[in-house]
């Protein structure tokens, strides 16, 4: 087990119970699933924050353009908004 955060429960470095990894056991976890989960965990921690999440829910009466232009990646966001409306 690899812990990518504070290891408050002491899981880092432990191994799964052999019963979980026994292919003869119908309730075992597949190796493919464990590999996929590990890859996703590594990718999520390597990427960091990634792209910003844009606010799409503007309350009635708010200046949507001002909100877009004041936010992160204003130019790219504006281009995406225009392209989406022209489709």
mmCIF file with all atom_site columns, C-alpha atoms in Angstrom:
data_model
loop_
_atom_site.group_PDB
_atom_site.id
_atom_site.type_symbol
_atom_site.label_atom_id
_atom_site.label_alt_id
_atom_site.label_comp_id
_atom_site.label_asym_id
_atom_site.label_entity_id
_atom_site.label_seq_id
_atom_site.pdbx_PDB_ins_code
_atom_site.Cartn_x
_atom_site.Cartn_y
_atom_site.Cartn_z
_atom_site.occupancy
_atom_site.B_iso_or_equiv
_atom_site.pdbx_formal_charge
_atom_site.auth_seq_id
_atom_site.auth_comp_id
_atom_site.auth_asym_id
_atom_site.auth_atom_id
_atom_site.pdbx_PDB_model_num
ATOM 1  C CA . UNK A 1 1  ? 0.000   0.000   0.000   1.00 0.00 ? 1  UNK A CA 1
ATOM 2  C CA . UNK A 1 2  ? 1.268   3.468   -0.894  1.00 0.00 ? 2  UNK A CA 1
ATOM 3  C CA . UNK A 1 3  ? -0.162  6.510   0.881   1.00 0.00 ? 3  UNK A CA 1
ATOM 4  C CA . UNK A 1 4  ? 0.172   9.845   -0.949  1.00 0.00 ? 4  UNK A CA 1
ATOM 5  C CA . UNK A 1 5  ? -1.028  12.009  1.950   1.00 0.00 ? 5  UNK A CA 1
ATOM 6  C CA . UNK A 1 6  ? -0.457  12.110  5.691   1.00 0.00 ? 6  UNK A CA 1
ATOM 7  C CA . UNK A 1 7  ? -0.443  8.493   6.835   1.00 0.00 ? 7  UNK A CA 1
ATOM 8  C CA . UNK A 1 8  ? -2.566  8.933   9.955   1.00 0.00 ? 8  UNK A CA 1
ATOM 9  C CA . UNK A 1 9  ? -3.716  5.304   9.940   1.00 0.00 ? 9  UNK A CA 1
ATOM 10 C CA . UNK A 1 10 ? -0.284  3.750   9.299   1.00 0.00 ? 10 UNK A CA 1
ATOM 11 C CA . UNK A 1 11 ? -1.229  2.049   6.003   1.00 0.00 ? 11 UNK A CA 1
ATOM 12 C CA . UNK A 1 12 ? 1.890   3.000   4.024   1.00 0.00 ? 12 UNK A CA 1
ATOM 13 C CA . UNK A 1 13 ? 4.156   0.033   3.298   1.00 0.00 ? 13 UNK A CA 1
ATOM 14 C CA . UNK A 1 14 ? 1.578   -2.598  4.278   1.00 0.00 ? 14 UNK A CA 1
ATOM 15 C CA . UNK A 1 15 ? 0.416   -5.345  1.927   1.00 0.00 ? 15 UNK A CA 1
ATOM 16 C CA . UNK A 1 16 ? -3.087  -6.546  1.255   1.00 0.00 ? 16 UNK A CA 1
ATOM 17 C CA . UNK A 1 17 ? -4.274  -9.657  3.012   1.00 0.00 ? 17 UNK A CA 1
ATOM 18 C CA . UNK A 1 18 ? -3.416  -12.736 0.893   1.00 0.00 ? 18 UNK A CA 1
ATOM 19 C CA . UNK A 1 19 ? -7.135  -13.595 0.852   1.00 0.00 ? 19 UNK A CA 1
ATOM 20 C CA . UNK A 1 20 ? -7.754  -10.414 -1.196  1.00 0.00 ? 20 UNK A CA 1
ATOM 21 C CA . UNK A 1 21 ? -5.153  -11.446 -3.768  1.00 0.00 ? 21 UNK A CA 1
ATOM 22 C CA . UNK A 1 22 ? -5.966  -15.166 -4.048  1.00 0.00 ? 22 UNK A CA 1
ATOM 23 C CA . UNK A 1 23 ? -7.314  -15.787 -7.586  1.00 0.00 ? 23 UNK A CA 1
ATOM 24 C CA . UNK A 1 24 ? -9.124  -18.913 -6.349  1.00 0.00 ? 24 UNK A CA 1
ATOM 25 C CA . UNK A 1 25 ? -11.222 -16.790 -3.996  1.00 0.00 ? 25 UNK A CA 1
ATOM 26 C CA . UNK A 1 26 ? -14.349 -15.460 -5.769  1.00 0.00 ? 26 UNK A CA 1
ATOM 27 C CA . UNK A 1 27 ? -14.163 -12.287 -3.643  1.00 0.00 ? 27 UNK A CA 1
ATOM 28 C CA . UNK A 1 28 ? -10.547 -11.458 -4.513  1.00 0.00 ? 28 UNK A CA 1
ATOM 29 C CA . UNK A 1 29 ? -9.562  -8.126  -6.025  1.00 0.00 ? 29 UNK A CA 1
ATOM 30 C CA . UNK A 1 30 ? -8.346  -8.394  -9.613  1.00 0.00 ? 30 UNK A CA 1
ATOM 31 C CA . UNK A 1 31 ? -4.736  -7.461  -10.328 1.00 0.00 ? 31 UNK A CA 1
ATOM 32 C CA . UNK A 1 32 ? -5.928  -5.353  -13.247 1.00 0.00 ? 32 UNK A CA 1
ATOM 33 C CA . UNK A 1 33 ? -8.179  -3.298  -10.969 1.00 0.00 ? 33 UNK A CA 1
ATOM 34 C CA . UNK A 1 34 ? -5.367  -2.757  -8.447  1.00 0.00 ? 34 UNK A CA 1
ATOM 35 C CA . UNK A 1 35 ? -2.972  -1.647  -11.198 1.00 0.00 ? 35 UNK A CA 1
ATOM 36 C CA . UNK A 1 36 ? -5.592  0.738   -12.633 1.00 0.00 ? 36 UNK A CA 1
ATOM 37 C CA . UNK A 1 37 ? -6.307  2.222   -9.199  1.00 0.00 ? 37 UNK A CA 1
ATOM 38 C CA . UNK A 1 38 ? -2.601  2.701   -8.509  1.00 0.00 ? 38 UNK A CA 1
ATOM 39 C CA . UNK A 1 39 ? -2.080  4.440   -11.866 1.00 0.00 ? 39 UNK A CA 1
ATOM 40 C CA . UNK A 1 40 ? -5.017  6.779   -11.204 1.00 0.00 ? 40 UNK A CA 1
ATOM 41 C CA . UNK A 1 41 ? -3.682  7.591   -7.741  1.00 0.00 ? 41 UNK A CA 1
ATOM 42 C CA . UNK A 1 42 ? -0.228  8.381   -9.082  1.00 0.00 ? 42 UNK A CA 1
ATOM 43 C CA . UNK A 1 43 ? -1.621  10.528  -11.893 1.00 0.00 ? 43 UNK A CA 1
ATOM 44 C CA . UNK A 1 44 ? -3.877  12.449  -9.524  1.00 0.00 ? 44 UNK A CA 1
ATOM 45 C CA . UNK A 1 45 ? -0.940  13.231  -7.247  1.00 0.00 ? 45 UNK A CA 1
ATOM 46 C CA . UNK A 1 46 ? 1.529   14.041  -10.022 1.00 0.00 ? 46 UNK A CA 1
ATOM 47 C CA . UNK A 1 47 ? -0.808  16.413  -11.833 1.00 0.00 ? 47 UNK A CA 1
ATOM 48 C CA . UNK A 1 48 ? -1.480  18.519  -8.773  1.00 0.00 ? 48 UNK A CA 1
ATOM 49 C CA . UNK A 1 49 ? -4.175  21.130  -9.110  1.00 0.00 ? 49 UNK A CA 1
ATOM 50 C CA . UNK A 1 50 ? -4.313  20.919  -12.887 1.00 0.00 ? 50 UNK A CA 1
ATOM 51 C CA . UNK A 1 51 ? -6.581  23.211  -14.854 1.00 0.00 ? 51 UNK A CA 1
ATOM 52 C CA . UNK A 1 52 ? -8.805  25.588  -12.916 1.00 0.00 ? 52 UNK A CA 1
ATOM 53 C CA . UNK A 1 53 ? -12.472 24.752  -12.536 1.00 0.00 ? 53 UNK A CA 1
ATOM 54 C CA . UNK A 1 54 ? -14.549 27.459  -14.168 1.00 0.00 ? 54 UNK A CA 1
ATOM 55 C CA . UNK A 1 55 ? -17.716 28.783  -12.584 1.00 0.00 ? 55 UNK A CA 1
ATOM 56 C CA . UNK A 1 56 ? -20.670 28.087  -14.900 1.00 0.00 ? 56 UNK A CA 1
ATOM 57 C CA . UNK A 1 57 ? -23.544 28.846  -12.580 1.00 0.00 ? 57 UNK A CA 1
ATOM 58 C CA . UNK A 1 58 ? -24.011 32.615  -12.676 1.00 0.00 ? 58 UNK A CA 1
ATOM 59 C CA . UNK A 1 59 ? -26.955 33.837  -10.589 1.00 0.00 ? 59 UNK A CA 1
ATOM 60 C CA . UNK A 1 60 ? -29.540 36.001  -12.385 1.00 0.00 ? 60 UNK A CA 1
ATOM 61 C CA . UNK A 1 61 ? -28.534 39.648  -12.509 1.00 0.00 ? 61 UNK A CA 1
ATOM 62 C CA . UNK A 1 62 ? -24.774 39.071  -12.312 1.00 0.00 ? 62 UNK A CA 1
ATOM 63 C CA . UNK A 1 63 ? -22.384 40.392  -14.928 1.00 0.00 ? 63 UNK A CA 1
ATOM 64 C CA . UNK A 1 64 ? -21.274 37.144  -16.536 1.00 0.00 ? 64 UNK A CA 1
ATOM 65 C CA . UNK A 1 65 ? -18.677 38.819  -18.782 1.00 0.00 ? 65 UNK A CA 1
ATOM 66 C CA . UNK A 1 66 ? -17.051 40.599  -15.847 1.00 0.00 ? 66 UNK A CA 1
ATOM 67 C CA . UNK A 1 67 ? -16.876 37.300  -13.975 1.00 0.00 ? 67 UNK A CA 1
ATOM 68 C CA . UNK A 1 68 ? -15.234 35.543  -16.908 1.00 0.00 ? 68 UNK A CA 1
ATOM 69 C CA . UNK A 1 69 ? -12.738 38.341  -17.589 1.00 0.00 ? 69 UNK A CA 1
ATOM 70 C CA . UNK A 1 70 ? -11.770 38.619  -13.913 1.00 0.00 ? 70 UNK A CA 1
ATOM 71 C CA . UNK A 1 71 ? -11.170 34.878  -13.536 1.00 0.00 ? 71 UNK A CA 1
ATOM 72 C CA . UNK A 1 72 ? -8.182  32.671  -14.393 1.00 0.00 ? 72 UNK A CA 1
ATOM 73 C CA . UNK A 1 73 ? -7.371  32.125  -18.078 1.00 0.00 ? 73 UNK A CA 1
ATOM 74 C CA . UNK A 1 74 ? -9.829  34.857  -19.076 1.00 0.00 ? 74 UNK A CA 1
ATOM 75 C CA . UNK A 1 75 ? -8.909  34.890  -22.771 1.00 0.00 ? 75 UNK A CA 1
ATOM 76 C CA . UNK A 1 76 ? -9.105  31.111  -23.184 1.00 0.00 ? 76 UNK A CA 1
ATOM 77 C CA . UNK A 1 77 ? -12.353 30.952  -21.253 1.00 0.00 ? 77 UNK A CA 1
ATOM 78 C CA . UNK A 1 78 ? -13.878 33.731  -23.362 1.00 0.00 ? 78 UNK A CA 1
ATOM 79 C CA . UNK A 1 79 ? -12.891 31.891  -26.555 1.00 0.00 ? 79 UNK A CA 1
ATOM 80 C CA . UNK A 1 80 ? -14.471 28.681  -25.253 1.00 0.00 ? 80 UNK A CA 1
ATOM 81 C CA . UNK A 1 81 ? -17.697 30.488  -24.319 1.00 0.00 ? 81 UNK A CA 1
ATOM 82 C CA . UNK A 1 82 ? -17.964 32.118  -27.753 1.00 0.00 ? 82 UNK A CA 1
ATOM 83 C CA . UNK A 1 83 ? -17.187 28.846  -29.565 1.00 0.00 ? 83 UNK A CA 1
ATOM 84 C CA . UNK A 1 84 ? -19.774 26.956  -27.501 1.00 0.00 ? 84 UNK A CA 1
ATOM 85 C CA . UNK A 1 85 ? -22.465 29.528  -28.288 1.00 0.00 ? 85 UNK A CA 1
ATOM 86 C CA . UNK A 1 86 ? -21.695 29.553  -32.018 1.00 0.00 ? 86 UNK A CA 1
ATOM 87 C CA . UNK A 1 87 ? -22.060 25.788  -32.403 1.00 0.00 ? 87 UNK A CA 1
#
